[in-house]
Short mmCIF file of N, CA and C in Angstrom, two decimals:
data_model
loop_
_atom_site.label_atom_id
_atom_site.label_comp_id
_atom_site.label_asym_id
_atom_site.label_seq_id
_atom_site.Cartn_x
_atom_site.Cartn_y
_atom_site.Cartn_z
N UNK A 193 78.14 305.95 -18.92
CA UNK A 193 79.38 305.02 -18.27
C UNK A 193 80.09 305.54 -19.52
N UNK A 194 81.46 305.15 -20.12
CA UNK A 194 81.92 305.37 -21.22
C UNK A 194 82.20 303.76 -21.30
N UNK A 195 81.88 303.01 -22.99
CA UNK A 195 82.23 302.04 -23.26
C UNK A 195 83.36 302.20 -24.28
N UNK A 196 84.48 300.83 -24.45
CA UNK A 196 85.50 301.01 -25.18
C UNK A 196 84.80 299.75 -25.97
N UNK A 197 85.15 299.73 -27.19
CA UNK A 197 84.59 299.15 -28.26
C UNK A 197 85.63 298.25 -29.08
N UNK A 198 86.15 297.13 -29.13
CA UNK A 198 87.28 296.98 -30.26
C UNK A 198 87.09 295.69 -30.59
N UNK A 199 87.22 295.40 -31.99
CA UNK A 199 87.15 293.90 -32.61
C UNK A 199 88.24 293.76 -33.73
N UNK A 200 87.57 293.27 -34.57
CA UNK A 200 88.25 292.48 -36.12
C UNK A 200 87.12 292.60 -36.82
N UNK A 201 87.92 291.83 -38.06
CA UNK A 201 86.98 291.73 -38.96
C UNK A 201 85.82 291.21 -38.83
N UNK A 202 85.63 289.40 -38.12
CA UNK A 202 84.70 288.99 -37.85
C UNK A 202 83.79 289.62 -36.76
N UNK A 203 84.21 290.72 -36.01
CA UNK A 203 83.20 291.49 -35.02
C UNK A 203 82.71 292.89 -35.79
N UNK A 204 82.95 292.89 -36.97
CA UNK A 204 82.76 294.52 -37.73
C UNK A 204 81.73 294.72 -37.51
N UNK A 205 80.61 293.62 -38.29
CA UNK A 205 79.67 293.92 -38.19
C UNK A 205 78.32 293.93 -36.91
N UNK A 206 78.67 293.13 -35.89
CA UNK A 206 77.73 293.25 -34.82
C UNK A 206 78.70 294.41 -33.95
N UNK A 207 80.01 294.69 -34.60
CA UNK A 207 79.52 296.29 -33.78
C UNK A 207 79.32 297.30 -33.74
N UNK A 208 78.68 297.75 -35.20
CA UNK A 208 77.54 298.22 -35.46
C UNK A 208 76.12 298.45 -34.36
N UNK A 209 76.08 297.49 -34.37
CA UNK A 209 74.66 297.04 -33.68
C UNK A 209 75.38 296.93 -32.79
N UNK A 210 76.14 296.79 -31.88
CA UNK A 210 76.75 296.23 -30.36
C UNK A 210 76.95 298.41 -30.01
N UNK A 211 77.10 298.56 -30.70
CA UNK A 211 77.50 300.25 -30.82
C UNK A 211 76.70 301.51 -30.55
N UNK A 212 75.48 300.47 -31.38
CA UNK A 212 73.87 302.03 -31.23
C UNK A 212 73.41 300.97 -30.28
N UNK A 213 73.30 300.04 -29.92
CA UNK A 213 72.89 299.85 -28.47
C UNK A 213 73.10 299.93 -27.38
N UNK A 214 74.42 300.52 -26.80
CA UNK A 214 75.33 300.64 -25.85
C UNK A 214 74.74 301.73 -26.40
N UNK A 215 74.73 303.04 -26.90
CA UNK A 215 74.32 304.01 -27.23
C UNK A 215 73.01 304.58 -26.85
N UNK A 216 72.10 303.78 -27.58
CA UNK A 216 70.42 303.97 -26.86
C UNK A 216 70.64 303.79 -25.40
N UNK A 217 71.17 303.07 -24.74
CA UNK A 217 71.23 302.86 -23.33
C UNK A 217 71.56 304.19 -22.37
N UNK A 218 72.40 304.55 -23.26
CA UNK A 218 73.01 305.84 -22.59
C UNK A 218 74.43 305.42 -22.39
N UNK A 219 75.35 304.88 -22.72
CA UNK A 219 76.45 305.22 -22.87
C UNK A 219 77.10 305.63 -23.59
N UNK A 220 78.39 306.18 -23.21
CA UNK A 220 79.21 307.19 -24.09
C UNK A 220 80.09 305.73 -24.94
N UNK A 221 80.25 305.50 -26.54
CA UNK A 221 80.97 304.39 -26.48
C UNK A 221 81.57 305.42 -27.59
N UNK A 222 83.21 304.59 -27.73
CA UNK A 222 84.45 305.02 -28.09
C UNK A 222 84.39 303.60 -29.51
N UNK A 223 84.81 304.15 -30.55
CA UNK A 223 85.00 302.33 -31.12
C UNK A 223 86.25 302.35 -31.77
N UNK A 224 87.62 301.45 -30.70
CA UNK A 224 88.35 301.41 -31.07
C UNK A 224 88.98 300.73 -33.07
N UNK A 225 87.77 300.42 -33.44
CA UNK A 225 88.00 299.39 -35.24
C UNK A 225 88.31 298.14 -34.83
N UNK A 226 88.12 298.40 -35.97
CA UNK A 226 88.25 298.73 -37.56
C UNK A 226 87.18 299.38 -37.93
N UNK A 227 87.48 300.09 -38.92
CA UNK A 227 86.54 300.88 -39.52
C UNK A 227 85.85 300.70 -40.66
N UNK A 228 86.58 299.51 -41.39
CA UNK A 228 86.77 298.78 -42.93
C UNK A 228 86.55 297.50 -42.42
N UNK A 229 86.26 296.14 -43.49
CA UNK A 229 86.07 295.51 -43.31
C UNK A 229 87.48 295.06 -44.61
N UNK A 230 87.98 294.44 -43.21
CA UNK A 230 89.57 293.87 -43.65
C UNK A 230 89.65 292.83 -43.74
N UNK A 231 89.66 291.32 -44.53
CA UNK A 231 89.79 290.22 -43.98
C UNK A 231 90.91 289.75 -43.13
N UNK A 232 92.17 290.17 -43.74
CA UNK A 232 93.27 289.52 -43.12
C UNK A 232 93.51 290.51 -41.97
N UNK A 233 92.81 291.32 -41.51
CA UNK A 233 93.32 292.14 -40.11
C UNK A 233 93.79 291.43 -38.86
N UNK A 234 94.34 292.48 -38.45
CA UNK A 234 94.50 291.75 -36.46
C UNK A 234 94.35 292.50 -36.06
N UNK A 235 93.51 291.85 -35.07
CA UNK A 235 92.53 292.87 -33.35
C UNK A 235 94.05 292.65 -32.37
N UNK A 236 95.02 292.90 -32.41
CA UNK A 236 95.95 292.76 -31.27
C UNK A 236 95.86 294.30 -31.53
N UNK A 237 96.29 295.32 -31.92
CA UNK A 237 95.90 296.40 -32.34
C UNK A 237 94.49 297.06 -31.75
N UNK A 238 93.54 296.77 -32.32
CA UNK A 238 92.32 297.50 -31.70
C UNK A 238 91.79 297.00 -30.00
N UNK A 239 92.09 295.86 -29.74
CA UNK A 239 91.68 295.65 -28.64
C UNK A 239 92.53 295.76 -28.08
N UNK A 240 93.43 296.48 -28.31
CA UNK A 240 94.79 297.02 -27.24
C UNK A 240 94.50 298.30 -26.66
N UNK A 241 93.87 298.89 -27.79
CA UNK A 241 93.11 300.31 -28.02
C UNK A 241 92.50 300.71 -26.87
N UNK A 242 91.34 299.53 -27.01
CA UNK A 242 90.10 299.50 -25.86
C UNK A 242 90.63 299.65 -24.53
N UNK A 243 91.31 298.64 -24.70
CA UNK A 243 91.75 298.19 -23.14
C UNK A 243 92.46 299.44 -22.84
N UNK A 244 93.72 299.54 -23.58
CA UNK A 244 94.49 301.15 -22.77
C UNK A 244 93.59 302.23 -22.08
N UNK A 245 92.94 302.10 -23.29
CA UNK A 245 91.44 303.57 -22.84
C UNK A 245 90.57 303.22 -21.32
N UNK A 246 90.05 302.35 -21.76
CA UNK A 246 89.59 301.73 -20.05
C UNK A 246 90.41 301.94 -18.77
N UNK A 247 91.62 301.79 -19.10
CA UNK A 247 92.93 301.67 -17.58
C UNK A 247 92.91 303.23 -17.43
N UNK A 248 93.38 304.13 -18.78
CA UNK A 248 93.40 305.75 -18.88
C UNK A 248 91.47 306.26 -18.52
N UNK A 249 90.79 305.90 -18.81
CA UNK A 249 89.78 306.62 -17.82
C UNK A 249 89.37 306.38 -16.44
N UNK A 250 89.77 305.07 -16.21
CA UNK A 250 89.44 304.10 -14.54
C UNK A 250 91.01 305.46 -14.08
N UNK A 251 91.89 305.36 -14.55
CA UNK A 251 93.13 306.26 -13.50
C UNK A 251 92.58 308.06 -13.66
N UNK A 252 91.60 308.23 -14.26
CA UNK A 252 91.10 309.81 -14.11
C UNK A 252 89.53 309.68 -13.47
N UNK A 253 89.64 308.69 -13.00
CA UNK A 253 88.13 308.13 -12.00
C UNK A 253 86.71 308.62 -12.94
N UNK A 254 86.86 307.92 -14.07
CA UNK A 254 86.20 307.13 -14.56
C UNK A 254 85.60 306.46 -14.79
N UNK A 255 83.94 306.47 -14.75
CA UNK A 255 83.38 305.06 -14.63
C UNK A 255 83.58 304.67 -16.29
N UNK A 256 84.47 303.59 -16.25
CA UNK A 256 84.81 303.06 -18.09
C UNK A 256 84.92 301.57 -17.95
N UNK A 257 84.42 300.36 -19.39
CA UNK A 257 84.36 299.37 -19.19
C UNK A 257 84.47 299.26 -20.41
N UNK A 258 85.62 297.91 -21.42
CA UNK A 258 86.05 297.64 -22.16
C UNK A 258 85.25 296.10 -23.09
N UNK A 259 84.70 296.18 -24.17
CA UNK A 259 84.17 295.25 -24.56
C UNK A 259 84.73 294.78 -25.88
N UNK A 260 85.28 293.90 -25.97
CA UNK A 260 86.39 292.90 -27.11
C UNK A 260 86.13 292.07 -27.87
N UNK A 261 86.01 291.84 -29.27
CA UNK A 261 85.47 290.95 -29.58
C UNK A 261 85.33 290.10 -31.02
N UNK A 262 85.52 289.06 -31.47
CA UNK A 262 86.18 288.22 -32.26
C UNK A 262 85.02 287.07 -32.93
N UNK A 263 86.32 286.16 -33.78
CA UNK A 263 85.59 284.83 -34.07
C UNK A 263 85.23 284.43 -32.70
N UNK A 264 86.23 283.81 -31.78
CA UNK A 264 86.12 283.04 -30.27
C UNK A 264 86.27 284.25 -29.23
N UNK A 265 86.50 285.23 -29.21
CA UNK A 265 86.67 285.44 -27.86
C UNK A 265 88.18 285.57 -27.33
N UNK A 266 88.69 284.85 -27.66
CA UNK A 266 90.14 284.10 -26.83
C UNK A 266 91.07 284.92 -27.31
N UNK A 267 91.45 285.09 -28.31
CA UNK A 267 92.83 286.42 -28.48
C UNK A 267 92.60 287.48 -28.17
N UNK A 268 91.62 288.10 -28.23
CA UNK A 268 91.15 289.57 -27.87
C UNK A 268 90.82 289.42 -26.70
N UNK A 269 90.64 288.17 -25.97
CA UNK A 269 90.83 288.37 -24.28
C UNK A 269 92.20 288.12 -23.77
N UNK A 270 93.62 287.41 -25.25
CA UNK A 270 95.11 287.82 -24.43
C UNK A 270 95.42 288.60 -25.02
N UNK A 271 95.07 289.64 -25.70
CA UNK A 271 95.41 290.96 -26.02
C UNK A 271 95.38 291.78 -25.36
N UNK A 272 93.69 292.07 -24.66
CA UNK A 272 93.43 293.44 -23.79
C UNK A 272 94.09 293.01 -22.46
N UNK A 273 94.12 291.32 -22.27
CA UNK A 273 95.28 291.70 -20.77
C UNK A 273 96.53 292.19 -20.78
N UNK A 274 97.38 291.89 -21.99
CA UNK A 274 98.73 292.41 -21.88
C UNK A 274 98.73 293.59 -21.88
N UNK A 275 98.01 294.44 -21.35
CA UNK A 275 97.90 295.82 -21.12
C UNK A 275 97.88 295.85 -19.13
N UNK A 276 98.42 296.38 -19.11
CA UNK A 276 98.73 296.63 -17.26
C UNK A 276 97.18 297.23 -16.57
N UNK A 277 97.03 297.06 -15.85
CA UNK A 277 95.63 297.26 -15.04
C UNK A 277 94.03 296.59 -15.39
N UNK A 278 94.75 295.98 -16.82
CA UNK A 278 93.30 295.42 -17.50
C UNK A 278 92.84 294.05 -16.63
N UNK A 279 91.54 293.51 -16.46
CA UNK A 279 91.06 292.31 -16.11
C UNK A 279 90.15 292.09 -17.18
N UNK A 280 90.54 291.44 -18.06
CA UNK A 280 89.69 290.35 -19.23
C UNK A 280 89.30 289.55 -18.75
N UNK A 281 88.61 289.45 -19.46
CA UNK A 281 86.89 287.44 -18.69
C UNK A 281 86.47 287.58 -20.44
N UNK A 282 87.05 286.15 -20.51
CA UNK A 282 85.86 285.69 -21.40
C UNK A 282 84.52 285.26 -21.18
N UNK A 283 83.29 285.70 -21.24
CA UNK A 283 81.46 285.82 -21.00
C UNK A 283 81.28 284.57 -22.01
N UNK A 284 80.86 283.62 -21.30
CA UNK A 284 80.46 283.03 -22.76
C UNK A 284 79.06 282.51 -22.21
N UNK A 285 78.34 282.73 -21.10
CA UNK A 285 77.48 282.29 -20.61
C UNK A 285 76.95 283.49 -19.45
N UNK A 286 75.82 283.65 -18.94
CA UNK A 286 75.57 284.38 -18.52
C UNK A 286 76.34 284.44 -16.86
N UNK A 287 76.62 282.98 -16.46
CA UNK A 287 77.30 283.21 -14.88
C UNK A 287 78.54 283.58 -15.48
N UNK A 288 79.00 283.49 -16.57
CA UNK A 288 80.74 283.91 -16.72
C UNK A 288 80.78 285.33 -16.83
N UNK A 289 79.74 285.71 -17.23
CA UNK A 289 79.40 287.72 -17.20
C UNK A 289 79.24 288.38 -16.16
N UNK A 290 78.64 287.70 -14.72
CA UNK A 290 78.67 288.08 -14.05
C UNK A 290 79.45 287.85 -13.26
N UNK A 291 80.30 286.82 -12.73
CA UNK A 291 81.18 286.66 -11.98
C UNK A 291 82.13 287.23 -12.12
N UNK A 292 82.82 287.50 -13.69
CA UNK A 292 83.55 288.52 -13.80
C UNK A 292 83.99 289.60 -13.81
N UNK A 293 82.36 290.57 -13.10
CA UNK A 293 82.50 291.68 -12.50
C UNK A 293 82.68 290.73 -10.84
N UNK A 294 81.79 290.64 -10.36
CA UNK A 294 80.81 290.54 -8.92
C UNK A 294 82.49 290.03 -8.85
N UNK A 295 83.46 289.05 -9.03
CA UNK A 295 84.72 288.29 -8.58
C UNK A 295 86.09 288.71 -8.72
N UNK A 296 85.94 289.58 -10.18
CA UNK A 296 87.00 289.54 -10.50
C UNK A 296 87.32 291.15 -10.71
N UNK A 297 86.53 291.72 -10.88
CA UNK A 297 86.19 293.34 -11.18
C UNK A 297 86.58 293.19 -12.18
N UNK A 298 86.61 292.48 -13.37
CA UNK A 298 86.73 292.36 -14.74
C UNK A 298 86.63 293.90 -15.06
N UNK A 299 86.91 294.77 -16.40
CA UNK A 299 86.91 295.57 -16.38
C UNK A 299 86.84 295.90 -18.12
N UNK A 300 86.89 294.10 -18.77
CA UNK A 300 87.08 294.56 -20.10
C UNK A 300 86.35 292.96 -20.24
N UNK A 301 85.48 292.87 -21.42
CA UNK A 301 84.42 292.06 -21.44
C UNK A 301 84.97 291.46 -22.89
N UNK A 302 85.30 289.89 -22.72
CA UNK A 302 85.70 289.72 -24.27
C UNK A 302 85.02 288.40 -24.31
N UNK A 303 84.05 288.25 -25.88
CA UNK A 303 82.33 287.59 -26.34
C UNK A 303 83.51 287.13 -27.95
N UNK A 304 82.81 286.13 -27.97
CA UNK A 304 82.97 285.28 -29.24
C UNK A 304 81.62 285.20 -30.61
N UNK A 305 82.48 286.80 -31.00
CA UNK A 305 81.00 286.79 -31.98
C UNK A 305 80.15 285.80 -32.48
N UNK A 306 81.49 284.68 -32.80
CA UNK A 306 81.22 284.06 -34.07
C UNK A 306 79.84 282.93 -33.43
N UNK A 307 80.04 282.71 -31.96
CA UNK A 307 80.32 281.54 -30.92
C UNK A 307 78.45 281.86 -30.08
N UNK A 308 78.07 283.06 -30.87
CA UNK A 308 76.89 284.01 -29.91
C UNK A 308 75.88 284.33 -30.99
N UNK A 309 74.91 284.58 -30.75
CA UNK A 309 73.50 284.82 -31.66
C UNK A 309 73.64 287.15 -31.17
N UNK A 310 73.70 287.72 -32.23
CA UNK A 310 73.42 288.64 -31.60
C UNK A 310 72.90 289.49 -30.74
N UNK A 311 71.96 288.58 -30.08
CA UNK A 311 70.94 289.16 -29.03
C UNK A 311 71.57 288.41 -28.11
N UNK A 312 71.69 287.13 -28.14
CA UNK A 312 72.40 286.57 -26.76
C UNK A 312 74.29 286.99 -26.56
N UNK A 313 74.53 287.75 -26.96
CA UNK A 313 76.45 288.59 -27.12
C UNK A 313 75.52 290.12 -25.96
N UNK A 314 75.07 290.26 -26.97
CA UNK A 314 74.01 291.96 -26.61
C UNK A 314 73.70 291.45 -24.61
N UNK A 315 73.17 290.04 -24.73
CA UNK A 315 72.63 290.40 -23.21
C UNK A 315 73.83 290.35 -22.50
N UNK A 316 74.98 289.17 -22.57
CA UNK A 316 75.59 289.02 -21.78
C UNK A 316 77.02 290.03 -21.75
N UNK A 317 77.13 291.04 -22.77
CA UNK A 317 76.95 292.36 -22.79
C UNK A 317 77.10 293.34 -21.41
N UNK A 318 75.21 293.79 -21.96
CA UNK A 318 74.70 293.99 -20.92
C UNK A 318 74.14 293.74 -19.49
N UNK A 319 74.75 292.29 -19.17
CA UNK A 319 74.80 291.74 -17.58
C UNK A 319 76.13 291.81 -17.49
N UNK A 320 77.07 292.48 -17.71
CA UNK A 320 78.74 292.87 -17.87
C UNK A 320 78.73 293.42 -16.88
N UNK A 321 77.97 294.95 -17.89
CA UNK A 321 77.48 296.07 -17.71
C UNK A 321 77.29 296.52 -16.32
N UNK A 322 75.88 295.63 -15.78
CA UNK A 322 75.02 296.10 -15.15
C UNK A 322 75.82 295.62 -13.61
N UNK A 323 76.61 294.62 -13.62
CA UNK A 323 76.96 293.82 -12.63
C UNK A 323 78.06 294.82 -11.87
N UNK A 324 77.97 294.37 -10.52
CA UNK A 324 78.52 295.56 -9.77
C UNK A 324 79.83 294.35 -8.96
N UNK A 325 80.60 294.43 -8.69
CA UNK A 325 81.55 293.90 -8.28
C UNK A 325 81.42 294.09 -6.78
N UNK A 326 81.53 293.04 -6.22
CA UNK A 326 80.95 292.41 -4.69
C UNK A 326 82.07 293.54 -3.61
N UNK A 327 83.26 293.66 -3.89
CA UNK A 327 83.76 294.18 -3.05
C UNK A 327 84.25 293.54 -1.68
N UNK A 328 83.83 292.05 -1.27
CA UNK A 328 84.21 291.04 -0.79
C UNK A 328 85.66 290.92 -0.44
N UNK A 329 86.02 291.18 0.64
CA UNK A 329 86.84 291.09 0.91
C UNK A 329 88.31 289.97 0.34
N UNK A 330 87.72 288.99 0.23
CA UNK A 330 88.75 287.66 -0.45
C UNK A 330 89.15 287.98 -1.96
N UNK A 331 87.86 288.81 -2.85
CA UNK A 331 88.10 288.81 -4.26
C UNK A 331 88.64 290.33 -4.00
N UNK A 332 89.26 291.05 -3.70
CA UNK A 332 89.87 292.54 -3.67
C UNK A 332 90.92 292.07 -3.04
N UNK A 333 91.19 291.01 -2.38
CA UNK A 333 93.08 290.85 -1.90
C UNK A 333 93.53 289.61 -3.12
N UNK A 334 92.45 289.13 -4.04
CA UNK A 334 93.62 288.41 -4.61
C UNK A 334 93.66 289.32 -5.80
N UNK A 335 92.85 290.30 -6.70
CA UNK A 335 92.92 291.11 -7.73
C UNK A 335 93.75 291.66 -6.79
N UNK A 336 93.53 292.29 -6.06
CA UNK A 336 95.75 293.12 -4.85
C UNK A 336 96.79 292.63 -5.52
N UNK A 337 96.88 290.93 -5.09
CA UNK A 337 98.60 289.99 -5.62
C UNK A 337 98.23 290.39 -7.20
N UNK A 338 97.19 289.92 -7.45
CA UNK A 338 97.33 289.91 -9.52
C UNK A 338 97.88 291.37 -9.44
N UNK A 339 97.73 292.74 -9.34
CA UNK A 339 98.42 293.98 -9.63
C UNK A 339 99.45 294.16 -9.02
N UNK A 340 99.85 293.20 -8.04
CA UNK A 340 101.53 292.68 -7.34
C UNK A 340 102.57 292.36 -8.88
N UNK A 341 101.69 291.43 -8.60
CA UNK A 341 102.33 290.71 -9.63
C UNK A 341 102.64 290.98 -10.92
N UNK A 342 102.05 292.24 -11.76
CA UNK A 342 101.70 292.63 -12.39
C UNK A 342 103.19 293.43 -12.58
N UNK A 343 102.55 294.76 -11.41
CA UNK A 343 103.87 295.84 -11.10
C UNK A 343 105.29 294.87 -10.70
N UNK A 344 105.52 293.80 -10.04
CA UNK A 344 106.64 293.35 -9.49
C UNK A 344 107.34 292.35 -10.01
N UNK A 345 106.49 291.19 -10.35
CA UNK A 345 106.93 289.97 -10.59
C UNK A 345 106.74 288.90 -9.52
N UNK A 346 105.86 289.12 -8.36
CA UNK A 346 106.01 288.25 -7.59
C UNK A 346 105.01 288.55 -6.84
N UNK A 347 104.23 288.19 -5.67
CA UNK A 347 103.60 287.72 -4.54
C UNK A 347 103.78 287.94 -2.91
N UNK A 348 104.35 288.88 -2.23
CA UNK A 348 104.68 288.79 -1.42
C UNK A 348 103.80 287.16 -0.42
N UNK A 349 104.54 286.87 0.21
CA UNK A 349 104.46 285.59 1.19
C UNK A 349 103.56 284.35 0.35
N UNK A 350 104.28 284.76 -1.12
CA UNK A 350 103.24 283.16 -2.27
C UNK A 350 104.59 282.91 -2.83
N UNK A 351 104.78 282.31 -3.01
CA UNK A 351 105.78 281.32 -4.38
C UNK A 351 105.20 281.25 -5.37
N UNK A 352 105.90 281.37 -6.16
CA UNK A 352 105.49 282.00 -7.81
C UNK A 352 105.93 281.04 -9.00
N UNK A 353 107.29 280.21 -8.46
CA UNK A 353 107.90 279.54 -9.11
C UNK A 353 107.20 278.65 -10.24
#
């Protein structure tokens, strides 16, 4: 599987550990930055680049997911979710990592690099990657509604006032 990684200065050190871990598992990993430590860098461009690459790969039929992280993971999740076609989920325990994939078919996971040990963060990411989408009708329906809203600003048959 192709995995796209994006972070900021808060996750730079962890990024190198994660990239090696994922590569050792046989994944093709693309690092969207940053490449050097800059304490005042901004995460949006790195996370958006990773998210755009996931959408591009998936639109081409490639199996691809993204991992974005920073101090809390919150801003990184928000940035990734600005990309049309991305469903980024903040994972902070096993259940949230697993349910993001099973119920939401999330294609990007956000992690708070300062909220977990490296081993904990890697375990959450591994769980996210290996968990398949359930393909249950109710979950497919909800994801379709989100995609419809993303495209049109409305959900047919449902008020969004």
